[in-house]
Amino acid sequence: MTTDTSLDWMISVDDHVIEPPGVWQDRVPARYSDVAPRMVEEGDDEYWVYENRRVATSGLSATAGKQTREFSPEPIRYRDMRPGCYDSRARLEDMNQAGILASMCFPSFPRFCGQIFWEAKDKELALLCVRAYNDWMIDEWCGSAPGRYVPCIIIPHWDPRLAAAEIERCAAKGARALTFSENPSHLGLPSLFDTGRYWDPVLAAAADAHVVICTHVGSSSLVPEITPDTPQAVNMAWMIGVRTSGALLMWLFSGVFERFPGLRLALSEGGIGWIPWFVQRAQQVADKQHAWASDTTYKLTHGDRHAQSADTRKFQLKLEGADFRRTLREHVYGCFIDDEVGADIAIKYLGADNVMAESDYPHSDSSWPDCIGLMRRQLAHLSVEDQVKILRGNAERLFEFTPAPFPSSGG
C-alpha cells in the first residue's frame, strides 16, 4: 500500500469505457464475424449490431468535456465524443488533468455486468465474446499504460463453472476485480438466497483468486420507478440508494461471507450516505426477529401454467448473534463520487479503511475534471492518513494494485 501522503492524486474505482469498434471483431473466430458485436454506420447514426439487436450509445454515457446544458440521452457518435471515452492513451491526459492516478473501468455496450451476453441466444458465441472483452480489457486497455488502469472483468453468468474458470484465467493475467449483478434475480438468474447455491463456484473462485466482486448500480437492468408516470430525473434521484441498499442487504443476510471468508465486495457507484441507516436497521431486524425469521420457507413453482408442480425449500438465515457492522467492515467497501453527507457521517460508521473514491468518467454523474478537488474538499475534515486511504490506499490494497509513479503534472 502507498506510503506517499500526497493528496494530489486519487484512484477512481468506478469509471467507464466506450468500447472501440474492433473489440470483438478483432478477436472472435472469422466464422462469427457476421454475428459477433460490430459497429454499423447508417447515415448519421452509429450503433452496435449483435444477433438481432441494435444498440446505440447514450449521450449520457459520454458527457466528458460537455457543459451540463448539452447533456442528452439521445444517441451519440464516436466523432462527437471526447477521445478519452474510447482511447486509453487519450484517457491518460484527462486523468492527469483531474488528478486521477489510476482508473478501473466498467463496460458500456455489454452493460455493467455483461448482461447482453447473458441475454444472447448463442451461448457459444457469447462465451467467446466474454473472453474477448476480458482479453482486450487486460491486454490492451490496461496494458497500454501499466500502473494506470485496474482491470475489471465480466463473467458468463449463465454457467457458474465456466464463470469460475474465466475468473481463474483472468486472475492469472493480473485481474483482481469482476463486475457482478447487483440483483441477479431481475435478470432471471438465481439470487444469493438460492438453496441450490448456484453461485458457489463463482464465489469460491473469486475468494481463492483474491478477485473483488463489484456490484455496479444498474447491473440488474432494473430501472425503479416511484410511480409509472414519475419523470426520469425524479427516479434518478431515488434509484441509486434503493438498488444498492438492496444489494448490500442480500449479501449481508445471505451468509456468503461466512461460507467464503475471503470474499470482498465493492458497492460500485452506490454512494455511501445511506449505508449506516440500512445496516443499523438490518441489525435491529436480526436482534428482534431472529426467533421466527431464521427459517424461511420458499414455495417454488415449476412448469407452465397448464401443468405446474410445486415444492418447498428452506433457506436458513443466521440471524441470532449476527454482527452486521463487523461483517461490513471485514468484507464490504463503499464507493462514492460526490457524497458530502456520506463523507461526513458514513465514513465514521464504515471506517476509513472501507471507503474508496470514484469519478465516473465519462458519464453525466462524473466529477471530471474536478475529481481530486471535489474529493479533497469532502475529505478535508479527516486526517491526512485517512484521506490517503480513501483517495488511493484502500484501492491499492484491495485490488493488489501497484500504481505508476505520479505523473509530472495533475491535481
mmCIF file of C-alpha atoms in Angstrom:
data_model
loop_
_atom_site.group_PDB
_atom_site.id
_atom_site.type_symbol
_atom_site.label_atom_id
_atom_site.label_comp_id
_atom_site.label_asym_id
_atom_site.label_seq_id
_atom_site.Cartn_x
_atom_site.Cartn_y
_atom_site.Cartn_z
ATOM 1 C CA MET A 1 0.000 0.000 0.000
ATOM 2 C CA THR A 2 1.117 3.562 -0.696
ATOM 3 C CA THR A 3 3.315 5.317 1.828
ATOM 4 C CA ASP A 4 3.280 8.645 -0.029
ATOM 5 C CA THR A 5 0.996 11.155 1.677
ATOM 6 C CA SER A 6 0.368 13.350 -1.377
ATOM 7 C CA LEU A 7 -3.251 14.448 -1.597
ATOM 8 C CA ASP A 8 -2.980 15.426 -5.252
ATOM 9 C CA TRP A 9 -3.839 12.010 -6.721
ATOM 10 C CA MET A 10 -6.665 9.504 -6.401
ATOM 11 C CA ILE A 11 -7.519 6.094 -7.787
ATOM 12 C CA SER A 12 -11.010 6.045 -9.240
ATOM 13 C CA VAL A 13 -12.626 2.636 -8.759
ATOM 14 C CA ASP A 14 -15.591 3.480 -10.970
ATOM 15 C CA ASP A 15 -15.121 4.818 -14.454
ATOM 16 C CA HIS A 16 -16.427 3.609 -17.805
ATOM 17 C CA VAL A 17 -15.108 2.782 -21.238
ATOM 18 C CA ILE A 18 -16.912 3.171 -24.530
ATOM 19 C CA GLU A 19 -15.525 0.100 -26.287
ATOM 20 C CA PRO A 20 -13.735 0.772 -29.593
ATOM 21 C CA PRO A 21 -15.486 -0.801 -32.608
ATOM 22 C CA GLY A 22 -12.935 -3.588 -33.072
ATOM 23 C CA VAL A 23 -13.041 -5.180 -29.617
ATOM 24 C CA TRP A 24 -14.968 -8.272 -30.742
ATOM 25 C CA GLN A 25 -14.407 -8.277 -34.489
ATOM 26 C CA ASP A 26 -10.648 -8.361 -33.934
ATOM 27 C CA ARG A 27 -10.823 -11.337 -31.550
ATOM 28 C CA VAL A 28 -13.603 -13.808 -32.289
ATOM 29 C CA PRO A 29 -13.089 -16.550 -34.917
ATOM 30 C CA ALA A 30 -13.785 -15.465 -38.502
ATOM 31 C CA ARG A 31 -16.852 -17.700 -38.754
ATOM 32 C CA TYR A 32 -18.589 -15.411 -36.247
ATOM 33 C CA SER A 33 -17.723 -12.095 -37.885
ATOM 34 C CA ASP A 34 -21.254 -11.612 -39.245
ATOM 35 C CA VAL A 35 -22.949 -12.190 -35.883
ATOM 36 C CA ALA A 36 -20.417 -11.008 -33.283
ATOM 37 C CA PRO A 37 -20.838 -7.437 -31.979
ATOM 38 C CA ARG A 38 -19.923 -4.943 -34.675
ATOM 39 C CA MET A 39 -20.328 -1.216 -35.194
ATOM 40 C CA VAL A 40 -22.540 -0.088 -38.072
ATOM 41 C CA GLU A 41 -22.813 3.400 -39.555
ATOM 42 C CA GLU A 42 -26.073 4.284 -41.277
ATOM 43 C CA GLY A 43 -26.301 7.875 -42.370
ATOM 44 C CA ASP A 44 -25.706 9.974 -39.265
ATOM 45 C CA ASP A 45 -26.416 7.036 -36.963
ATOM 46 C CA GLU A 46 -23.940 4.662 -35.321
ATOM 47 C CA TYR A 47 -24.960 1.587 -33.403
ATOM 48 C CA TRP A 48 -23.784 -1.816 -32.343
ATOM 49 C CA VAL A 49 -25.351 -4.839 -34.007
ATOM 50 C CA TYR A 50 -25.334 -8.176 -32.178
ATOM 51 C CA GLU A 51 -27.577 -11.067 -33.078
ATOM 52 C CA ASN A 52 -30.929 -9.389 -33.752
ATOM 53 C CA ARG A 53 -30.281 -6.290 -31.639
ATOM 54 C CA ARG A 54 -29.252 -2.734 -32.404
ATOM 55 C CA VAL A 55 -27.673 -0.833 -29.520
ATOM 56 C CA ALA A 56 -26.753 2.853 -29.726
ATOM 57 C CA THR A 57 -24.548 4.645 -27.188
ATOM 58 C CA SER A 58 -26.476 7.002 -24.924
ATOM 59 C CA GLY A 59 -25.260 10.564 -24.860
ATOM 60 C CA LEU A 60 -25.350 10.447 -21.051
ATOM 61 C CA SER A 61 -22.584 7.821 -21.232
ATOM 62 C CA ALA A 62 -20.150 10.212 -22.898
ATOM 63 C CA THR A 63 -20.595 13.707 -21.481
ATOM 64 C CA ALA A 64 -16.935 14.419 -20.664
ATOM 65 C CA GLY A 65 -15.977 17.823 -21.972
ATOM 66 C CA LYS A 66 -19.571 18.971 -22.385
ATOM 67 C CA GLN A 67 -21.477 21.597 -20.450
ATOM 68 C CA THR A 68 -24.459 20.358 -18.420
ATOM 69 C CA ARG A 69 -26.815 22.197 -20.770
ATOM 70 C CA GLU A 70 -25.510 19.924 -23.546
ATOM 71 C CA PHE A 71 -26.289 16.657 -21.715
ATOM 72 C CA SER A 72 -28.782 14.450 -23.536
ATOM 73 C CA PRO A 73 -29.773 10.772 -23.519
ATOM 74 C CA GLU A 74 -30.008 10.841 -27.316
ATOM 75 C CA PRO A 75 -27.553 8.531 -29.144
ATOM 76 C CA ILE A 76 -24.031 9.832 -29.625
ATOM 77 C CA ARG A 77 -21.421 9.032 -32.290
ATOM 78 C CA TYR A 78 -17.742 8.427 -31.686
ATOM 79 C CA ARG A 79 -16.767 11.584 -33.570
ATOM 80 C CA ASP A 80 -18.864 13.607 -31.131
ATOM 81 C CA MET A 81 -17.222 12.081 -28.029
ATOM 82 C CA ARG A 82 -14.107 13.208 -26.256
ATOM 83 C CA PRO A 83 -11.376 10.726 -27.380
ATOM 84 C CA GLY A 84 -10.733 9.729 -23.768
ATOM 85 C CA CYS A 85 -14.085 7.961 -23.793
ATOM 86 C CA TYR A 86 -12.768 5.187 -26.047
ATOM 87 C CA ASP A 87 -8.988 5.681 -26.388
ATOM 88 C CA SER A 88 -6.874 4.558 -23.418
ATOM 89 C CA ARG A 89 -3.943 6.834 -24.253
ATOM 90 C CA ALA A 90 -6.130 9.888 -24.745
ATOM 91 C CA ARG A 91 -7.813 8.985 -21.447
ATOM 92 C CA LEU A 92 -4.485 9.447 -19.644
ATOM 93 C CA GLU A 93 -4.483 13.153 -20.488
ATOM 94 C CA ASP A 94 -7.929 13.556 -18.954
ATOM 95 C CA MET A 95 -6.904 11.536 -15.904
ATOM 96 C CA ASN A 96 -3.815 13.689 -15.372
ATOM 97 C CA GLN A 97 -5.909 16.833 -15.648
ATOM 98 C CA ALA A 98 -8.269 15.569 -12.939
ATOM 99 C CA GLY A 99 -5.705 14.112 -10.534
ATOM 100 C CA ILE A 100 -6.629 10.501 -11.305
ATOM 101 C CA LEU A 101 -3.572 8.303 -10.887
ATOM 102 C CA ALA A 102 -5.352 5.092 -11.903
ATOM 103 C CA SER A 103 -8.799 4.097 -13.085
ATOM 104 C CA MET A 104 -10.990 0.991 -13.067
ATOM 105 C CA CYS A 105 -13.444 0.918 -15.966
ATOM 106 C CA PHE A 106 -16.796 -0.808 -16.339
ATOM 107 C CA PRO A 107 -18.207 -1.848 -19.723
ATOM 108 C CA SER A 108 -20.726 0.035 -21.848
ATOM 109 C CA PHE A 109 -22.025 -1.991 -24.796
ATOM 110 C CA PRO A 110 -22.102 -5.251 -22.752
ATOM 111 C CA ARG A 111 -23.775 -3.242 -19.968
ATOM 112 C CA PHE A 112 -22.434 -3.002 -16.443
ATOM 113 C CA CYS A 113 -22.000 -6.721 -15.742
ATOM 114 C CA GLY A 114 -22.110 -8.142 -19.262
ATOM 115 C CA GLN A 115 -25.890 -8.624 -19.335
ATOM 116 C CA ILE A 116 -26.041 -8.518 -23.121
ATOM 117 C CA PHE A 117 -24.147 -11.805 -23.353
ATOM 118 C CA TRP A 118 -26.374 -13.447 -20.732
ATOM 119 C CA GLU A 119 -29.365 -12.426 -22.867
ATOM 120 C CA ALA A 120 -27.827 -13.758 -26.104
ATOM 121 C CA LYS A 121 -29.228 -16.829 -27.848
ATOM 122 C CA ASP A 122 -25.902 -18.311 -28.976
ATOM 123 C CA LYS A 123 -24.086 -19.025 -25.732
ATOM 124 C CA GLU A 124 -21.024 -20.463 -27.500
ATOM 125 C CA LEU A 125 -20.502 -17.120 -29.218
ATOM 126 C CA ALA A 126 -21.437 -15.259 -26.021
ATOM 127 C CA LEU A 127 -18.673 -17.044 -24.110
ATOM 128 C CA LEU A 128 -16.170 -16.131 -26.819
ATOM 129 C CA CYS A 129 -17.349 -12.520 -26.538
ATOM 130 C CA VAL A 130 -16.892 -12.528 -22.763
ATOM 131 C CA ARG A 131 -13.351 -13.832 -23.150
ATOM 132 C CA ALA A 132 -12.616 -11.387 -25.961
ATOM 133 C CA TYR A 133 -13.733 -8.443 -23.816
ATOM 134 C CA ASN A 134 -11.615 -9.590 -20.899
ATOM 135 C CA ASP A 135 -8.522 -10.099 -23.040
ATOM 136 C CA TRP A 136 -8.998 -6.669 -24.570
ATOM 137 C CA MET A 137 -9.527 -5.061 -21.157
ATOM 138 C CA ILE A 138 -6.444 -6.672 -19.599
ATOM 139 C CA ASP A 139 -4.031 -6.772 -22.537
ATOM 140 C CA GLU A 140 -4.910 -3.624 -24.473
ATOM 141 C CA TRP A 141 -6.847 -1.115 -22.402
ATOM 142 C CA CYS A 142 -4.886 -1.724 -19.195
ATOM 143 C CA GLY A 143 -1.747 -2.968 -20.930
ATOM 144 C CA SER A 144 -1.367 0.282 -22.854
ATOM 145 C CA ALA A 145 -0.341 2.106 -19.672
ATOM 146 C CA PRO A 146 0.852 -0.217 -16.865
ATOM 147 C CA GLY A 147 0.006 1.110 -13.435
ATOM 148 C CA ARG A 148 -2.689 3.474 -14.713
ATOM 149 C CA TYR A 149 -5.617 1.080 -15.169
ATOM 150 C CA VAL A 150 -7.090 -1.545 -12.837
ATOM 151 C CA PRO A 151 -8.595 -4.410 -14.903
ATOM 152 C CA CYS A 152 -12.196 -5.373 -14.216
ATOM 153 C CA ILE A 153 -13.638 -8.417 -15.987
ATOM 154 C CA ILE A 154 -17.070 -9.763 -16.899
ATOM 155 C CA ILE A 155 -18.211 -13.372 -16.468
ATOM 156 C CA PRO A 156 -20.628 -15.764 -18.221
ATOM 157 C CA HIS A 157 -23.458 -15.591 -15.705
ATOM 158 C CA TRP A 158 -25.342 -18.458 -17.358
ATOM 159 C CA ASP A 159 -22.761 -21.074 -16.304
ATOM 160 C CA PRO A 160 -21.122 -20.657 -12.866
ATOM 161 C CA ARG A 161 -18.437 -23.261 -13.593
ATOM 162 C CA LEU A 162 -17.430 -21.551 -16.822
ATOM 163 C CA ALA A 163 -17.508 -18.287 -14.883
ATOM 164 C CA ALA A 164 -15.193 -19.733 -12.240
ATOM 165 C CA ALA A 165 -12.795 -20.889 -14.956
ATOM 166 C CA GLU A 166 -12.839 -17.425 -16.503
ATOM 167 C CA ILE A 167 -12.096 -15.845 -13.121
ATOM 168 C CA GLU A 168 -9.112 -18.154 -12.694
ATOM 169 C CA ARG A 169 -7.893 -17.484 -16.240
ATOM 170 C CA CYS A 170 -8.098 -13.719 -15.860
ATOM 171 C CA ALA A 171 -6.664 -13.721 -12.345
ATOM 172 C CA ALA A 172 -3.588 -15.448 -13.768
ATOM 173 C CA LYS A 173 -3.287 -12.453 -16.105
ATOM 174 C CA GLY A 174 -3.484 -9.994 -13.208
ATOM 175 C CA ALA A 175 -7.199 -9.205 -12.883
ATOM 176 C CA ARG A 176 -8.405 -8.627 -9.315
ATOM 177 C CA ALA A 177 -11.935 -7.335 -9.961
ATOM 178 C CA LEU A 178 -15.077 -8.644 -11.627
ATOM 179 C CA THR A 179 -18.400 -6.964 -12.191
ATOM 180 C CA PHE A 180 -21.434 -8.841 -10.874
ATOM 181 C CA SER A 181 -25.143 -8.062 -10.969
ATOM 182 C CA GLU A 182 -26.481 -6.041 -8.056
ATOM 183 C CA ASN A 183 -29.573 -8.271 -8.188
ATOM 184 C CA PRO A 184 -29.290 -11.364 -10.416
ATOM 185 C CA SER A 185 -32.940 -12.316 -9.903
ATOM 186 C CA HIS A 186 -34.039 -9.340 -12.003
ATOM 187 C CA LEU A 187 -32.035 -10.856 -14.858
ATOM 188 C CA GLY A 188 -33.810 -14.188 -14.456
ATOM 189 C CA LEU A 189 -30.911 -15.733 -12.559
ATOM 190 C CA PRO A 190 -30.842 -17.253 -9.057
ATOM 191 C CA SER A 191 -30.316 -14.878 -6.156
ATOM 192 C CA LEU A 192 -27.794 -15.210 -3.359
ATOM 193 C CA PHE A 193 -30.530 -16.947 -1.349
ATOM 194 C CA ASP A 194 -30.726 -19.815 -3.836
ATOM 195 C CA THR A 195 -30.921 -23.069 -1.867
ATOM 196 C CA GLY A 196 -29.092 -24.873 -4.660
ATOM 197 C CA ARG A 197 -26.162 -22.480 -4.173
ATOM 198 C CA TYR A 198 -25.956 -21.665 -7.857
ATOM 199 C CA TRP A 199 -23.287 -19.012 -7.342
ATOM 200 C CA ASP A 200 -20.926 -21.024 -5.137
ATOM 201 C CA PRO A 201 -18.401 -21.813 -7.916
ATOM 202 C CA VAL A 202 -18.149 -18.105 -8.701
ATOM 203 C CA LEU A 203 -17.856 -17.061 -5.065
ATOM 204 C CA ALA A 204 -15.254 -19.731 -4.326
ATOM 205 C CA ALA A 205 -13.161 -18.822 -7.356
ATOM 206 C CA ALA A 206 -13.299 -15.109 -6.539
ATOM 207 C CA ALA A 207 -12.317 -15.700 -2.908
ATOM 208 C CA ASP A 208 -9.492 -18.079 -3.808
ATOM 209 C CA ALA A 209 -8.070 -15.795 -6.508
ATOM 210 C CA HIS A 210 -8.462 -12.581 -4.438
ATOM 211 C CA VAL A 211 -10.816 -11.157 -7.070
ATOM 212 C CA VAL A 212 -13.124 -8.453 -5.698
ATOM 213 C CA ILE A 213 -16.812 -8.653 -6.615
ATOM 214 C CA CYS A 214 -18.062 -5.252 -7.778
ATOM 215 C CA THR A 215 -21.828 -4.723 -7.912
ATOM 216 C CA HIS A 216 -22.294 -1.678 -10.095
ATOM 217 C CA VAL A 217 -25.522 0.229 -9.666
ATOM 218 C CA GLY A 218 -27.795 -0.548 -12.602
ATOM 219 C CA SER A 219 -26.318 -4.002 -13.220
ATOM 220 C CA SER A 220 -29.699 -5.626 -12.538
ATOM 221 C CA SER A 221 -31.132 -3.968 -15.673
ATOM 222 C CA LEU A 222 -33.900 -2.717 -13.384
ATOM 223 C CA VAL A 223 -34.924 0.921 -13.606
ATOM 224 C CA PRO A 224 -37.047 1.554 -10.489
ATOM 225 C CA GLU A 225 -39.955 3.931 -10.812
ATOM 226 C CA ILE A 226 -41.615 5.715 -7.911
ATOM 227 C CA THR A 227 -44.812 5.735 -9.984
ATOM 228 C CA PRO A 228 -45.411 4.814 -13.631
ATOM 229 C CA ASP A 229 -45.647 8.499 -14.547
ATOM 230 C CA THR A 230 -42.703 9.744 -12.471
ATOM 231 C CA PRO A 231 -40.292 11.760 -14.655
ATOM 232 C CA GLN A 232 -36.936 10.089 -15.293
ATOM 233 C CA ALA A 233 -34.964 12.752 -13.418
ATOM 234 C CA VAL A 234 -37.008 12.121 -10.258
ATOM 235 C CA ASN A 235 -36.321 8.390 -10.458
ATOM 236 C CA MET A 236 -32.611 9.131 -10.976
ATOM 237 C CA ALA A 237 -32.567 10.970 -7.651
ATOM 238 C CA TRP A 238 -34.074 7.939 -5.902
ATOM 239 C CA MET A 239 -32.811 4.783 -7.547
ATOM 240 C CA ILE A 240 -29.145 4.541 -6.509
ATOM 241 C CA GLY A 241 -29.836 4.144 -2.799
ATOM 242 C CA VAL A 242 -32.764 1.817 -3.481
ATOM 243 C CA ARG A 243 -30.851 -0.580 -5.716
ATOM 244 C CA THR A 244 -27.545 -0.632 -3.878
ATOM 245 C CA SER A 245 -29.085 -0.916 -0.424
ATOM 246 C CA GLY A 246 -30.980 -3.980 -1.628
ATOM 247 C CA ALA A 247 -27.748 -5.457 -2.959
ATOM 248 C CA LEU A 248 -25.919 -4.880 0.332
ATOM 249 C CA LEU A 249 -28.713 -6.411 2.405
ATOM 250 C CA MET A 250 -28.745 -9.528 0.228
ATOM 251 C CA TRP A 251 -25.019 -10.001 0.694
ATOM 252 C CA LEU A 252 -25.201 -9.426 4.454
ATOM 253 C CA PHE A 253 -28.173 -11.718 5.117
ATOM 254 C CA SER A 254 -27.288 -14.489 2.651
ATOM 255 C CA GLY A 255 -24.442 -15.899 4.728
ATOM 256 C CA VAL A 256 -21.981 -15.987 1.820
ATOM 257 C CA PHE A 257 -19.328 -14.088 3.761
ATOM 258 C CA GLU A 258 -19.412 -16.712 6.473
ATOM 259 C CA ARG A 259 -19.076 -19.530 3.920
ATOM 260 C CA PHE A 260 -16.413 -17.698 1.896
ATOM 261 C CA PRO A 261 -14.378 -15.613 4.366
ATOM 262 C CA GLY A 262 -12.044 -14.381 1.638
ATOM 263 C CA LEU A 263 -14.789 -12.628 -0.326
ATOM 264 C CA ARG A 264 -14.633 -8.879 -0.751
ATOM 265 C CA LEU A 265 -17.462 -6.719 -2.126
ATOM 266 C CA ALA A 266 -17.317 -3.221 -3.620
ATOM 267 C CA LEU A 267 -20.587 -1.292 -3.975
ATOM 268 C CA SER A 268 -19.614 0.438 -7.192
ATOM 269 C CA GLU A 269 -21.214 3.834 -7.815
ATOM 270 C CA GLY A 270 -23.561 3.148 -4.939
ATOM 271 C CA GLY A 271 -22.752 6.127 -2.743
ATOM 272 C CA ILE A 272 -22.238 5.742 0.997
ATOM 273 C CA GLY A 273 -24.547 8.152 2.815
ATOM 274 C CA TRP A 274 -27.356 5.598 3.131
ATOM 275 C CA ILE A 275 -25.206 2.723 4.463
ATOM 276 C CA PRO A 276 -25.310 3.404 8.231
ATOM 277 C CA TRP A 277 -29.105 3.506 8.396
ATOM 278 C CA PHE A 278 -29.649 0.292 6.435
ATOM 279 C CA VAL A 279 -27.016 -1.661 8.347
ATOM 280 C CA GLN A 280 -28.452 -0.356 11.612
ATOM 281 C CA ARG A 281 -31.920 -1.471 10.507
ATOM 282 C CA ALA A 282 -30.584 -4.886 9.442
ATOM 283 C CA GLN A 283 -29.129 -5.351 12.905
ATOM 284 C CA GLN A 284 -32.408 -4.374 14.545
ATOM 285 C CA VAL A 285 -34.242 -6.974 12.449
ATOM 286 C CA ALA A 286 -31.702 -9.679 13.303
ATOM 287 C CA ASP A 287 -31.793 -8.877 17.018
ATOM 288 C CA LYS A 288 -35.578 -8.677 17.351
ATOM 289 C CA GLN A 289 -36.942 -11.049 14.718
ATOM 290 C CA HIS A 290 -34.469 -13.950 14.761
ATOM 291 C CA ALA A 291 -36.753 -16.333 16.659
ATOM 292 C CA TRP A 292 -39.333 -16.584 13.875
ATOM 293 C CA ALA A 293 -37.409 -15.336 10.825
ATOM 294 C CA SER A 294 -34.389 -17.651 10.780
ATOM 295 C CA ASP A 295 -36.161 -20.471 8.899
ATOM 296 C CA THR A 296 -37.613 -19.105 5.678
ATOM 297 C CA THR A 297 -39.707 -21.424 3.522
ATOM 298 C CA TYR A 298 -39.959 -20.831 -0.217
ATOM 299 C CA LYS A 299 -42.626 -22.347 -2.419
ATOM 300 C CA LEU A 300 -41.150 -22.965 -5.852
ATOM 301 C CA THR A 301 -43.419 -23.483 -8.858
ATOM 302 C CA HIS A 302 -42.239 -25.405 -11.910
ATOM 303 C CA GLY A 303 -43.615 -25.807 -15.412
ATOM 304 C CA ASP A 304 -46.038 -23.711 -17.425
ATOM 305 C CA ARG A 305 -49.458 -22.512 -16.336
ATOM 306 C CA HIS A 306 -51.140 -25.644 -17.740
ATOM 307 C CA ALA A 307 -49.009 -28.169 -15.844
ATOM 308 C CA GLN A 308 -47.456 -26.852 -12.682
ATOM 309 C CA SER A 309 -45.837 -28.624 -9.781
ATOM 310 C CA ALA A 310 -44.507 -27.117 -6.602
ATOM 311 C CA ASP A 311 -42.045 -27.930 -3.887
ATOM 312 C CA THR A 312 -40.855 -26.118 -0.822
ATOM 313 C CA ARG A 313 -37.335 -25.354 0.218
ATOM 314 C CA LYS A 314 -35.990 -23.759 3.342
ATOM 315 C CA PHE A 315 -33.324 -21.103 3.476
ATOM 316 C CA GLN A 316 -31.600 -20.820 6.837
ATOM 317 C CA LEU A 317 -30.905 -17.247 7.900
ATOM 318 C CA LYS A 318 -28.276 -16.999 10.609
ATOM 319 C CA LEU A 319 -29.745 -14.075 12.488
ATOM 320 C CA GLU A 320 -29.108 -14.841 16.139
ATOM 321 C CA GLY A 321 -25.742 -13.414 17.106
ATOM 322 C CA ALA A 322 -25.301 -11.658 13.770
ATOM 323 C CA ASP A 323 -22.996 -8.626 13.793
ATOM 324 C CA PHE A 324 -23.599 -6.883 10.514
ATOM 325 C CA ARG A 325 -21.387 -3.908 11.241
ATOM 326 C CA ARG A 326 -18.447 -6.236 11.834
ATOM 327 C CA THR A 327 -19.273 -8.164 8.656
ATOM 328 C CA LEU A 328 -19.469 -4.883 6.783
ATOM 329 C CA ARG A 329 -16.037 -3.778 7.947
ATOM 330 C CA GLU A 330 -14.469 -7.150 7.168
ATOM 331 C CA HIS A 331 -15.900 -7.594 3.677
ATOM 332 C CA VAL A 332 -17.595 -4.534 2.154
ATOM 333 C CA TYR A 333 -16.279 -1.340 0.566
ATOM 334 C CA GLY A 334 -18.413 1.723 -0.087
ATOM 335 C CA CYS A 335 -17.576 3.847 -3.118
ATOM 336 C CA PHE A 336 -18.616 7.410 -3.869
ATOM 337 C CA ILE A 337 -18.271 10.170 -6.446
ATOM 338 C CA ASP A 338 -19.865 13.128 -4.678
ATOM 339 C CA ASP A 339 -21.438 12.425 -1.282
ATOM 340 C CA GLU A 340 -20.980 15.202 1.245
ATOM 341 C CA VAL A 341 -23.322 13.559 3.766
ATOM 342 C CA GLY A 342 -21.590 10.218 3.372
ATOM 343 C CA ALA A 343 -18.149 11.742 3.718
ATOM 344 C CA ASP A 344 -19.225 13.359 6.971
ATOM 345 C CA ILE A 345 -21.279 10.559 8.549
ATOM 346 C CA ALA A 346 -20.832 7.238 6.763
ATOM 347 C CA ILE A 347 -17.042 7.201 6.916
ATOM 348 C CA LYS A 348 -17.256 7.349 10.706
ATOM 349 C CA TYR A 349 -19.544 4.324 10.631
ATOM 350 C CA LEU A 350 -17.781 2.310 7.954
ATOM 351 C CA GLY A 351 -14.275 3.266 8.929
ATOM 352 C CA ALA A 352 -11.759 4.934 6.629
ATOM 353 C CA ASP A 353 -10.400 1.518 5.623
ATOM 354 C CA ASN A 354 -13.651 0.637 3.844
ATOM 355 C CA VAL A 355 -14.268 3.593 1.536
ATOM 356 C CA MET A 356 -12.898 4.318 -1.949
ATOM 357 C CA ALA A 357 -13.068 7.240 -4.356
ATOM 358 C CA GLU A 358 -14.716 7.362 -7.784
ATOM 359 C CA SER A 359 -15.000 9.807 -10.670
ATOM 360 C CA ASP A 360 -17.499 8.064 -13.029
ATOM 361 C CA TYR A 361 -15.749 9.421 -16.140
ATOM 362 C CA PRO A 362 -17.196 9.963 -18.771
ATOM 363 C CA HIS A 363 -20.799 9.661 -17.505
ATOM 364 C CA SER A 364 -23.158 12.509 -16.718
ATOM 365 C CA ASP A 365 -22.748 11.983 -12.947
ATOM 366 C CA SER A 366 -18.981 12.375 -13.218
ATOM 367 C CA SER A 367 -16.984 14.874 -11.200
ATOM 368 C CA TRP A 368 -14.471 15.285 -14.065
ATOM 369 C CA PRO A 369 -12.427 17.441 -14.413
ATOM 370 C CA ASP A 370 -12.648 18.490 -10.743
ATOM 371 C CA CYS A 371 -12.287 14.942 -9.389
ATOM 372 C CA ILE A 372 -9.407 15.369 -6.966
ATOM 373 C CA GLY A 373 -10.559 18.856 -5.988
ATOM 374 C CA LEU A 374 -14.058 17.695 -5.055
ATOM 375 C CA MET A 375 -12.755 14.650 -3.218
ATOM 376 C CA ARG A 376 -10.283 16.689 -1.186
ATOM 377 C CA ARG A 377 -12.956 19.200 -0.185
ATOM 378 C CA GLN A 378 -15.265 16.447 1.033
ATOM 379 C CA LEU A 379 -12.498 14.626 2.903
ATOM 380 C CA ALA A 380 -10.797 17.718 4.363
ATOM 381 C CA HIS A 381 -12.080 17.031 7.907
ATOM 382 C CA LEU A 382 -10.212 13.698 8.034
ATOM 383 C CA SER A 383 -6.592 13.104 8.963
ATOM 384 C CA VAL A 384 -4.089 13.028 6.119
ATOM 385 C CA GLU A 385 -3.629 9.303 6.756
ATOM 386 C CA ASP A 386 -7.343 8.605 6.313
ATOM 387 C CA GLN A 387 -7.596 10.844 3.277
ATOM 388 C CA VAL A 388 -4.796 8.930 1.550
ATOM 389 C CA LYS A 389 -6.522 5.624 2.348
ATOM 390 C CA ILE A 390 -9.737 6.762 0.668
ATOM 391 C CA LEU A 391 -8.051 8.533 -2.222
ATOM 392 C CA ARG A 392 -5.937 5.545 -3.255
ATOM 393 C CA GLY A 393 -4.512 3.407 -0.445
ATOM 394 C CA ASN A 394 -7.599 1.239 0.017
ATOM 395 C CA ALA A 395 -7.848 0.597 -3.718
ATOM 396 C CA GLU A 396 -4.185 -0.380 -3.906
ATOM 397 C CA ARG A 397 -4.623 -2.823 -1.038
ATOM 398 C CA LEU A 398 -7.970 -4.281 -2.089
ATOM 399 C CA PHE A 399 -7.096 -4.814 -5.742
ATOM 400 C CA GLU A 400 -3.460 -5.728 -5.021
ATOM 401 C CA PHE A 401 -2.534 -2.930 -7.386
ATOM 402 C CA THR A 402 0.746 -1.085 -7.760
ATOM 403 C CA PRO A 403 0.164 2.271 -9.447
ATOM 404 C CA ALA A 404 2.586 4.034 -11.720
ATOM 405 C CA PRO A 405 4.631 6.926 -10.311
ATOM 406 C CA PHE A 406 2.807 10.212 -10.029
ATOM 407 C CA PRO A 407 2.695 11.999 -13.404
ATOM 408 C CA SER A 408 4.673 15.208 -13.654
ATOM 409 C CA SER A 409 1.546 17.357 -13.514
ATOM 410 C CA GLY A 410 -2.009 16.972 -12.271
ATOM 411 C CA GLY A 411 -4.308 17.570 -9.372
#
